């Protein structure tokens, strides 16, 4: 078990690349009921799944990371399904994500974002949307490697399993 900060415990559920290609992906195992159909070109091929709880919200995440020259790893993409009563609507979800990502509430520029009929928000490195009361999805990229269009394309490629 890896403990980060005071209240975040992450347990690696599964690790390893599942799909051989990056970009448009044909088949991926679901992330808590959602399929990721697009990964930005250049994102690392190492996939890891995590489940943890923070602030009374359960997270199921998949991260794509790459090995750095000289050692270590860097996360390029994180897709997270969040479940918790405090995610009652889009405003509550934004408030939660502001706290979780340690953003300045007054300074964090989040524009409206639509994921189909679902309302959401998009910033430079993060998109999120409300699936239903108590359930939200977020997509976050490394802002040093990817831009807002990568966030948008990836987010629009996340859909519920049919």
N, C-alpha and C. Protein backbone atom coordinates (compact mmCIF):
# COMPACT_ATOMS: atom_id res chain seq x y z
N UNK A 1 0.85 -1.17 0.00
CA UNK A 1 0.00 0.00 0.00
C UNK A 1 0.89 1.23 0.00
N UNK A 2 0.54 2.21 -0.79
CA UNK A 2 1.28 3.46 -0.90
C UNK A 2 0.45 4.55 -0.25
N UNK A 3 1.00 5.25 0.70
CA UNK A 3 0.28 6.33 1.35
C UNK A 3 0.89 7.64 0.91
N UNK A 4 0.03 8.53 0.40
CA UNK A 4 0.46 9.84 -0.06
C UNK A 4 -0.32 10.87 0.73
N UNK A 5 0.38 11.81 1.35
CA UNK A 5 -0.30 12.80 2.15
C UNK A 5 -0.88 12.16 3.40
N UNK A 6 -1.88 12.81 3.97
CA UNK A 6 -2.44 12.30 5.21
C UNK A 6 -3.65 11.41 5.00
N UNK A 7 -4.38 11.62 3.90
CA UNK A 7 -5.64 10.89 3.80
C UNK A 7 -5.82 10.17 2.47
N UNK A 8 -4.74 9.95 1.75
CA UNK A 8 -4.85 9.30 0.46
C UNK A 8 -4.08 7.99 0.49
N UNK A 9 -4.78 6.89 0.31
CA UNK A 9 -4.14 5.58 0.24
C UNK A 9 -4.48 4.97 -1.10
N UNK A 10 -3.46 4.57 -1.82
CA UNK A 10 -3.68 3.98 -3.15
C UNK A 10 -3.23 2.54 -3.13
N UNK A 11 -4.02 1.71 -3.73
CA UNK A 11 -3.70 0.30 -3.85
C UNK A 11 -3.64 -0.02 -5.33
N UNK A 12 -2.52 -0.56 -5.75
CA UNK A 12 -2.41 -0.95 -7.14
C UNK A 12 -3.27 -2.18 -7.35
N UNK A 13 -4.22 -2.07 -8.28
CA UNK A 13 -5.13 -3.16 -8.56
C UNK A 13 -4.58 -4.02 -9.68
N UNK A 14 -4.12 -3.38 -10.73
CA UNK A 14 -3.56 -4.11 -11.86
C UNK A 14 -2.59 -3.19 -12.55
N UNK A 15 -1.55 -3.74 -13.15
CA UNK A 15 -0.59 -2.91 -13.86
C UNK A 15 -0.19 -3.62 -15.13
N UNK A 16 0.25 -2.82 -16.08
CA UNK A 16 0.74 -3.38 -17.33
C UNK A 16 -0.05 -2.89 -18.51
N UNK A 17 0.61 -2.86 -19.64
CA UNK A 17 -0.04 -2.39 -20.86
C UNK A 17 -1.07 -3.40 -21.31
N UNK A 18 -2.24 -2.93 -21.65
CA UNK A 18 -3.30 -3.81 -22.12
C UNK A 18 -3.46 -3.68 -23.62
N UNK A 19 -3.34 -2.47 -24.14
CA UNK A 19 -3.45 -2.26 -25.58
C UNK A 19 -2.08 -1.88 -26.10
N UNK A 20 -1.75 -2.36 -27.27
CA UNK A 20 -0.42 -2.16 -27.81
C UNK A 20 -0.25 -0.79 -28.45
N UNK A 21 -1.33 -0.13 -28.81
CA UNK A 21 -1.19 1.14 -29.52
C UNK A 21 -1.70 2.29 -28.68
N UNK A 22 -1.26 3.49 -29.07
CA UNK A 22 -1.70 4.72 -28.45
C UNK A 22 -2.41 5.51 -29.53
N UNK A 23 -3.28 6.41 -29.17
CA UNK A 23 -4.12 7.11 -30.14
C UNK A 23 -5.49 6.48 -30.08
N UNK A 24 -6.10 6.22 -31.22
CA UNK A 24 -7.39 5.52 -31.21
C UNK A 24 -7.14 4.07 -30.81
N UNK A 25 -7.86 3.60 -29.84
CA UNK A 25 -7.66 2.27 -29.28
C UNK A 25 -8.92 1.46 -29.52
N UNK A 26 -8.76 0.25 -30.01
CA UNK A 26 -9.92 -0.58 -30.35
C UNK A 26 -10.56 -1.20 -29.11
N UNK A 27 -9.77 -1.83 -28.25
CA UNK A 27 -10.35 -2.54 -27.12
C UNK A 27 -9.52 -2.25 -25.87
N UNK A 28 -10.19 -1.90 -24.79
CA UNK A 28 -9.55 -1.70 -23.48
C UNK A 28 -10.46 -2.27 -22.42
N UNK A 29 -9.88 -2.73 -21.35
CA UNK A 29 -10.73 -3.15 -20.24
C UNK A 29 -11.33 -1.89 -19.61
N UNK A 30 -12.55 -1.99 -19.14
CA UNK A 30 -13.24 -0.83 -18.59
C UNK A 30 -12.59 -0.32 -17.30
N UNK A 31 -12.82 0.95 -17.04
CA UNK A 31 -12.44 1.60 -15.79
C UNK A 31 -13.75 1.87 -15.05
N UNK A 32 -14.09 1.02 -14.12
CA UNK A 32 -15.30 1.18 -13.31
C UNK A 32 -16.54 1.49 -14.16
N UNK A 33 -16.72 0.72 -15.23
CA UNK A 33 -17.91 0.87 -16.06
C UNK A 33 -17.77 1.81 -17.23
N UNK A 34 -16.56 2.33 -17.48
CA UNK A 34 -16.32 3.26 -18.59
C UNK A 34 -15.17 2.75 -19.45
N UNK A 35 -15.31 2.96 -20.75
CA UNK A 35 -14.28 2.57 -21.71
C UNK A 35 -13.54 3.82 -22.17
N UNK A 36 -12.22 3.73 -22.26
CA UNK A 36 -11.39 4.83 -22.77
C UNK A 36 -11.04 4.49 -24.21
N UNK A 37 -11.62 5.23 -25.15
CA UNK A 37 -11.43 4.93 -26.57
C UNK A 37 -10.34 5.77 -27.23
N UNK A 38 -9.82 6.77 -26.52
CA UNK A 38 -8.76 7.60 -27.11
C UNK A 38 -7.72 7.93 -26.04
N UNK A 39 -6.47 7.75 -26.39
CA UNK A 39 -5.33 8.13 -25.56
C UNK A 39 -4.47 9.03 -26.44
N UNK A 40 -4.01 10.18 -25.94
CA UNK A 40 -3.22 11.08 -26.78
C UNK A 40 -1.96 10.40 -27.31
N UNK A 41 -1.64 10.68 -28.56
CA UNK A 41 -0.40 10.16 -29.14
C UNK A 41 0.77 10.65 -28.30
N UNK A 42 1.68 9.76 -28.00
CA UNK A 42 2.85 10.11 -27.21
C UNK A 42 2.70 9.81 -25.73
N UNK A 43 1.50 9.44 -25.30
CA UNK A 43 1.32 9.07 -23.88
C UNK A 43 2.05 7.76 -23.62
N UNK A 44 2.56 7.62 -22.43
CA UNK A 44 3.29 6.41 -22.07
C UNK A 44 2.44 5.17 -22.21
N UNK A 45 3.09 4.06 -22.48
CA UNK A 45 2.39 2.80 -22.73
C UNK A 45 2.15 1.98 -21.46
N UNK A 46 2.79 2.35 -20.35
CA UNK A 46 2.60 1.60 -19.11
C UNK A 46 1.28 2.02 -18.46
N UNK A 47 0.34 1.11 -18.34
CA UNK A 47 -0.96 1.38 -17.73
C UNK A 47 -1.00 0.75 -16.34
N UNK A 48 -1.53 1.51 -15.39
CA UNK A 48 -1.72 1.00 -14.03
C UNK A 48 -3.09 1.44 -13.54
N UNK A 49 -3.75 0.58 -12.79
CA UNK A 49 -5.05 0.88 -12.21
C UNK A 49 -4.91 1.05 -10.71
N UNK A 50 -5.66 2.00 -10.16
CA UNK A 50 -5.63 2.29 -8.73
C UNK A 50 -7.05 2.46 -8.22
N UNK A 51 -7.28 2.06 -7.00
CA UNK A 51 -8.53 2.34 -6.30
C UNK A 51 -8.15 2.93 -4.95
N UNK A 52 -8.80 4.05 -4.60
CA UNK A 52 -8.55 4.68 -3.31
C UNK A 52 -9.72 5.58 -2.97
N UNK A 53 -9.70 6.09 -1.76
CA UNK A 53 -10.73 7.03 -1.31
C UNK A 53 -10.06 8.28 -0.79
N UNK A 54 -10.64 9.43 -1.11
CA UNK A 54 -10.16 10.72 -0.62
C UNK A 54 -11.37 11.60 -0.38
N UNK A 55 -11.47 12.19 0.79
CA UNK A 55 -12.57 13.11 1.07
C UNK A 55 -13.94 12.49 0.92
N UNK A 56 -14.09 11.25 1.32
CA UNK A 56 -15.36 10.52 1.22
C UNK A 56 -15.81 10.27 -0.22
N UNK A 57 -14.87 10.29 -1.15
CA UNK A 57 -15.16 9.97 -2.55
C UNK A 57 -14.25 8.81 -2.96
N UNK A 58 -14.85 7.79 -3.56
CA UNK A 58 -14.09 6.63 -4.05
C UNK A 58 -13.61 6.91 -5.47
N UNK A 59 -12.33 6.66 -5.71
CA UNK A 59 -11.72 6.84 -7.02
C UNK A 59 -11.37 5.48 -7.60
N UNK A 60 -11.63 5.29 -8.88
CA UNK A 60 -11.07 4.20 -9.66
C UNK A 60 -10.35 4.87 -10.81
N UNK A 61 -9.03 4.71 -10.87
CA UNK A 61 -8.22 5.42 -11.86
C UNK A 61 -7.43 4.46 -12.73
N UNK A 62 -7.21 4.91 -13.94
CA UNK A 62 -6.21 4.28 -14.81
C UNK A 62 -5.25 5.39 -15.19
N UNK A 63 -3.94 5.10 -15.05
CA UNK A 63 -2.92 6.07 -15.44
C UNK A 63 -2.05 5.47 -16.53
N UNK A 64 -1.61 6.34 -17.41
CA UNK A 64 -0.65 5.99 -18.46
C UNK A 64 0.61 6.76 -18.13
N UNK A 65 1.72 6.04 -18.01
CA UNK A 65 2.97 6.70 -17.66
C UNK A 65 4.10 6.19 -18.53
N UNK A 66 5.20 6.92 -18.47
CA UNK A 66 6.37 6.56 -19.26
C UNK A 66 7.59 6.61 -18.36
N UNK A 67 8.57 5.80 -18.74
CA UNK A 67 9.83 5.80 -17.99
C UNK A 67 10.68 6.97 -18.47
N UNK A 68 11.29 7.66 -17.53
CA UNK A 68 12.14 8.80 -17.84
C UNK A 68 13.58 8.35 -18.03
N UNK A 69 14.28 9.06 -18.89
CA UNK A 69 15.71 8.79 -19.03
C UNK A 69 16.35 9.10 -17.68
N UNK A 70 17.22 8.25 -17.24
CA UNK A 70 17.86 8.45 -15.95
C UNK A 70 17.07 7.86 -14.79
N UNK A 71 15.93 7.22 -15.10
CA UNK A 71 15.16 6.56 -14.06
C UNK A 71 13.90 7.30 -13.68
N UNK A 72 13.03 6.61 -13.04
CA UNK A 72 11.76 7.17 -12.60
C UNK A 72 10.70 7.11 -13.69
N UNK A 73 9.50 7.50 -13.32
CA UNK A 73 8.35 7.48 -14.22
C UNK A 73 7.59 8.79 -14.09
N UNK A 74 6.86 9.13 -15.15
CA UNK A 74 6.02 10.32 -15.13
C UNK A 74 4.65 9.97 -15.70
N UNK A 75 3.60 10.40 -15.03
CA UNK A 75 2.24 10.14 -15.48
C UNK A 75 1.89 11.13 -16.59
N UNK A 76 1.44 10.60 -17.73
CA UNK A 76 1.01 11.43 -18.86
C UNK A 76 -0.50 11.65 -18.86
N UNK A 77 -1.26 10.66 -18.41
CA UNK A 77 -2.72 10.71 -18.50
C UNK A 77 -3.32 9.95 -17.32
N UNK A 78 -4.37 10.52 -16.75
CA UNK A 78 -5.15 9.86 -15.71
C UNK A 78 -6.63 9.97 -16.07
N UNK A 79 -7.31 8.85 -16.10
CA UNK A 79 -8.77 8.82 -16.25
C UNK A 79 -9.32 8.27 -14.95
N UNK A 80 -10.22 9.03 -14.32
CA UNK A 80 -10.75 8.64 -13.01
C UNK A 80 -12.27 8.65 -13.01
N UNK A 81 -12.84 7.62 -12.42
CA UNK A 81 -14.28 7.57 -12.14
C UNK A 81 -14.41 7.82 -10.65
N UNK A 82 -15.19 8.83 -10.29
CA UNK A 82 -15.36 9.24 -8.90
C UNK A 82 -16.78 8.94 -8.46
N UNK A 83 -16.91 8.37 -7.27
CA UNK A 83 -18.23 8.03 -6.74
C UNK A 83 -18.31 8.46 -5.27
N UNK A 84 -19.33 9.26 -4.98
CA UNK A 84 -19.53 9.70 -3.61
C UNK A 84 -20.70 10.64 -3.49
N UNK A 85 -21.35 10.63 -2.33
CA UNK A 85 -22.52 11.47 -2.11
C UNK A 85 -22.22 12.95 -2.28
N UNK A 86 -21.00 13.37 -1.98
CA UNK A 86 -20.72 14.80 -2.05
C UNK A 86 -20.63 15.30 -3.49
N UNK A 87 -20.64 14.40 -4.46
CA UNK A 87 -20.64 14.78 -5.88
C UNK A 87 -22.09 14.88 -6.36
N UNK A 88 -22.88 15.68 -5.69
CA UNK A 88 -24.33 15.73 -5.93
C UNK A 88 -24.71 16.42 -7.23
N UNK A 89 -23.89 17.36 -7.68
CA UNK A 89 -24.16 18.08 -8.92
C UNK A 89 -22.84 18.63 -9.44
N UNK A 90 -22.88 19.31 -10.58
CA UNK A 90 -21.65 19.80 -11.20
C UNK A 90 -20.91 20.79 -10.30
N UNK A 91 -21.63 21.68 -9.64
CA UNK A 91 -20.99 22.64 -8.74
C UNK A 91 -20.26 21.95 -7.60
N UNK A 92 -20.89 20.95 -7.02
CA UNK A 92 -20.26 20.21 -5.92
C UNK A 92 -19.05 19.42 -6.42
N UNK A 93 -19.15 18.89 -7.63
CA UNK A 93 -18.02 18.14 -8.21
C UNK A 93 -16.85 19.08 -8.47
N UNK A 94 -17.12 20.26 -9.02
CA UNK A 94 -16.04 21.22 -9.25
C UNK A 94 -15.41 21.62 -7.92
N UNK A 95 -16.21 21.87 -6.92
CA UNK A 95 -15.69 22.24 -5.60
C UNK A 95 -14.79 21.13 -5.05
N UNK A 96 -15.24 19.89 -5.17
CA UNK A 96 -14.44 18.75 -4.71
C UNK A 96 -13.11 18.68 -5.47
N UNK A 97 -13.16 18.78 -6.81
CA UNK A 97 -11.93 18.68 -7.61
C UNK A 97 -10.99 19.85 -7.34
N UNK A 98 -11.54 21.02 -7.06
CA UNK A 98 -10.71 22.18 -6.70
C UNK A 98 -9.90 21.86 -5.44
N UNK A 99 -10.56 21.28 -4.47
CA UNK A 99 -9.89 20.89 -3.23
C UNK A 99 -8.89 19.76 -3.48
N UNK A 100 -9.32 18.72 -4.17
CA UNK A 100 -8.48 17.55 -4.40
C UNK A 100 -7.20 17.91 -5.16
N UNK A 101 -7.33 18.73 -6.20
CA UNK A 101 -6.16 19.10 -7.01
C UNK A 101 -5.44 20.34 -6.47
N UNK A 102 -5.88 20.83 -5.32
CA UNK A 102 -5.25 21.97 -4.64
C UNK A 102 -5.16 23.18 -5.56
N UNK A 103 -6.28 23.51 -6.19
CA UNK A 103 -6.37 24.68 -7.07
C UNK A 103 -6.93 25.86 -6.28
N UNK A 104 -6.57 27.06 -6.71
CA UNK A 104 -7.12 28.28 -6.14
C UNK A 104 -8.54 28.44 -6.66
N UNK A 105 -9.55 28.39 -5.79
CA UNK A 105 -10.93 28.46 -6.28
C UNK A 105 -11.22 29.72 -7.11
N UNK A 106 -10.61 30.84 -6.75
CA UNK A 106 -10.85 32.08 -7.48
C UNK A 106 -10.06 32.15 -8.78
N UNK A 107 -8.93 31.47 -8.83
CA UNK A 107 -8.06 31.59 -9.99
C UNK A 107 -8.11 30.44 -10.99
N UNK A 108 -8.77 29.34 -10.63
CA UNK A 108 -8.80 28.18 -11.52
C UNK A 108 -9.80 28.45 -12.64
N UNK A 109 -9.27 28.61 -13.84
CA UNK A 109 -10.11 28.91 -15.01
C UNK A 109 -10.67 27.61 -15.58
N UNK A 110 -11.95 27.42 -15.38
CA UNK A 110 -12.66 26.25 -15.90
C UNK A 110 -13.78 26.75 -16.80
N UNK A 111 -13.75 26.29 -18.05
CA UNK A 111 -14.77 26.67 -19.03
C UNK A 111 -15.84 25.58 -19.09
N UNK A 112 -17.05 25.93 -19.53
CA UNK A 112 -18.09 24.91 -19.70
C UNK A 112 -17.66 23.86 -20.73
N UNK A 113 -18.05 22.62 -20.48
CA UNK A 113 -17.70 21.50 -21.35
C UNK A 113 -18.90 20.56 -21.38
N UNK A 114 -19.27 20.10 -22.55
CA UNK A 114 -20.36 19.15 -22.69
C UNK A 114 -19.80 17.80 -23.12
N UNK A 115 -20.15 16.78 -22.39
CA UNK A 115 -19.81 15.41 -22.78
C UNK A 115 -21.13 14.77 -23.18
N UNK A 116 -21.47 14.91 -24.46
CA UNK A 116 -22.80 14.52 -24.90
C UNK A 116 -23.81 15.41 -24.22
N UNK A 117 -24.77 14.82 -23.54
CA UNK A 117 -25.78 15.59 -22.82
C UNK A 117 -25.34 15.91 -21.39
N UNK A 118 -24.16 15.48 -21.01
CA UNK A 118 -23.69 15.65 -19.63
C UNK A 118 -22.90 16.95 -19.48
N UNK A 119 -23.25 17.77 -18.47
CA UNK A 119 -22.52 19.01 -18.24
C UNK A 119 -21.18 18.75 -17.56
N UNK A 120 -20.22 19.60 -17.87
CA UNK A 120 -18.92 19.46 -17.25
C UNK A 120 -18.12 20.74 -17.32
N UNK A 121 -16.84 20.60 -17.05
CA UNK A 121 -15.91 21.72 -17.11
C UNK A 121 -14.61 21.26 -17.72
N UNK A 122 -13.88 22.21 -18.31
CA UNK A 122 -12.58 21.89 -18.89
C UNK A 122 -11.60 23.01 -18.58
N UNK A 123 -10.40 22.63 -18.21
CA UNK A 123 -9.31 23.56 -17.94
C UNK A 123 -8.13 23.14 -18.80
N UNK A 124 -7.01 23.79 -18.61
CA UNK A 124 -5.82 23.52 -19.42
C UNK A 124 -5.41 22.06 -19.41
N UNK A 125 -5.51 21.41 -18.25
CA UNK A 125 -5.01 20.04 -18.11
C UNK A 125 -6.04 19.04 -17.61
N UNK A 126 -7.31 19.46 -17.47
CA UNK A 126 -8.31 18.62 -16.83
C UNK A 126 -9.69 18.85 -17.43
N UNK A 127 -10.41 17.77 -17.69
CA UNK A 127 -11.83 17.84 -18.04
C UNK A 127 -12.59 16.95 -17.07
N UNK A 128 -13.80 17.36 -16.73
CA UNK A 128 -14.64 16.54 -15.85
C UNK A 128 -16.09 16.76 -16.24
N UNK A 129 -16.91 15.75 -15.94
CA UNK A 129 -18.33 15.88 -16.21
C UNK A 129 -19.11 15.05 -15.21
N UNK A 130 -20.35 15.47 -15.02
CA UNK A 130 -21.27 14.82 -14.10
C UNK A 130 -22.04 13.75 -14.86
N UNK A 131 -21.87 12.50 -14.50
CA UNK A 131 -22.59 11.40 -15.15
C UNK A 131 -24.01 11.33 -14.59
N UNK A 132 -24.11 11.42 -13.29
CA UNK A 132 -25.37 11.43 -12.55
C UNK A 132 -25.02 11.88 -11.14
N UNK A 133 -26.02 12.22 -10.31
CA UNK A 133 -25.68 12.60 -8.94
C UNK A 133 -24.88 11.49 -8.26
N UNK A 134 -23.73 11.86 -7.72
CA UNK A 134 -22.87 10.91 -7.04
C UNK A 134 -21.82 10.25 -7.91
N UNK A 135 -21.84 10.51 -9.23
CA UNK A 135 -20.87 9.89 -10.14
C UNK A 135 -20.34 10.95 -11.11
N UNK A 136 -19.02 11.06 -11.18
CA UNK A 136 -18.37 11.97 -12.12
C UNK A 136 -17.16 11.27 -12.72
N UNK A 137 -16.71 11.79 -13.85
CA UNK A 137 -15.51 11.27 -14.51
C UNK A 137 -14.58 12.46 -14.74
N UNK A 138 -13.28 12.23 -14.56
CA UNK A 138 -12.30 13.27 -14.87
C UNK A 138 -11.18 12.68 -15.71
N UNK A 139 -10.62 13.55 -16.55
CA UNK A 139 -9.49 13.21 -17.41
C UNK A 139 -8.45 14.29 -17.17
N UNK A 140 -7.23 13.87 -16.83
CA UNK A 140 -6.16 14.83 -16.57
C UNK A 140 -4.92 14.42 -17.35
N UNK A 141 -4.27 15.42 -17.95
CA UNK A 141 -3.05 15.18 -18.72
C UNK A 141 -1.89 15.95 -18.10
N UNK A 142 -0.69 15.55 -18.46
CA UNK A 142 0.51 16.28 -18.08
C UNK A 142 0.55 17.55 -18.93
N UNK A 143 0.39 18.74 -18.33
CA UNK A 143 0.33 19.97 -19.11
C UNK A 143 1.65 20.34 -19.79
N UNK A 144 2.75 19.71 -19.38
CA UNK A 144 4.03 19.96 -20.05
C UNK A 144 4.13 19.22 -21.37
N UNK A 145 3.25 18.23 -21.60
CA UNK A 145 3.31 17.43 -22.82
C UNK A 145 2.07 17.53 -23.69
N UNK A 146 0.93 17.87 -23.07
CA UNK A 146 -0.34 17.85 -23.79
C UNK A 146 -1.12 19.13 -23.51
N UNK A 147 -2.01 19.47 -24.43
CA UNK A 147 -2.80 20.69 -24.30
C UNK A 147 -4.27 20.41 -24.09
N UNK A 148 -5.04 21.50 -24.07
CA UNK A 148 -6.47 21.41 -23.80
C UNK A 148 -7.20 20.59 -24.86
N UNK A 149 -6.75 20.62 -26.11
CA UNK A 149 -7.41 19.81 -27.14
C UNK A 149 -7.18 18.32 -26.90
N UNK A 150 -6.01 17.96 -26.37
CA UNK A 150 -5.77 16.56 -26.00
C UNK A 150 -6.70 16.14 -24.87
N UNK A 151 -6.90 17.04 -23.91
CA UNK A 151 -7.82 16.76 -22.81
C UNK A 151 -9.22 16.54 -23.37
N UNK A 152 -9.66 17.45 -24.25
CA UNK A 152 -11.01 17.38 -24.82
C UNK A 152 -11.21 16.09 -25.61
N UNK A 153 -10.28 15.78 -26.51
CA UNK A 153 -10.40 14.57 -27.34
C UNK A 153 -10.43 13.30 -26.48
N UNK A 154 -9.57 13.27 -25.49
CA UNK A 154 -9.53 12.09 -24.61
C UNK A 154 -10.82 11.97 -23.82
N UNK A 155 -11.28 13.08 -23.25
CA UNK A 155 -12.52 13.06 -22.47
C UNK A 155 -13.70 12.60 -23.33
N UNK A 156 -13.79 13.11 -24.54
CA UNK A 156 -14.90 12.72 -25.42
C UNK A 156 -14.81 11.26 -25.84
N UNK A 157 -13.64 10.65 -25.67
CA UNK A 157 -13.46 9.24 -25.97
C UNK A 157 -13.73 8.31 -24.79
N UNK A 158 -14.18 8.87 -23.67
CA UNK A 158 -14.54 8.06 -22.51
C UNK A 158 -16.06 7.92 -22.51
N UNK A 159 -16.53 6.68 -22.50
CA UNK A 159 -17.99 6.46 -22.55
C UNK A 159 -18.36 5.28 -21.66
N UNK A 160 -19.62 5.25 -21.23
CA UNK A 160 -20.06 4.10 -20.44
C UNK A 160 -20.01 2.81 -21.26
N UNK A 161 -19.72 1.71 -20.60
CA UNK A 161 -19.75 0.41 -21.26
C UNK A 161 -21.20 0.13 -21.65
N UNK A 162 -21.38 -0.35 -22.86
CA UNK A 162 -22.75 -0.65 -23.33
C UNK A 162 -23.14 -2.06 -23.00
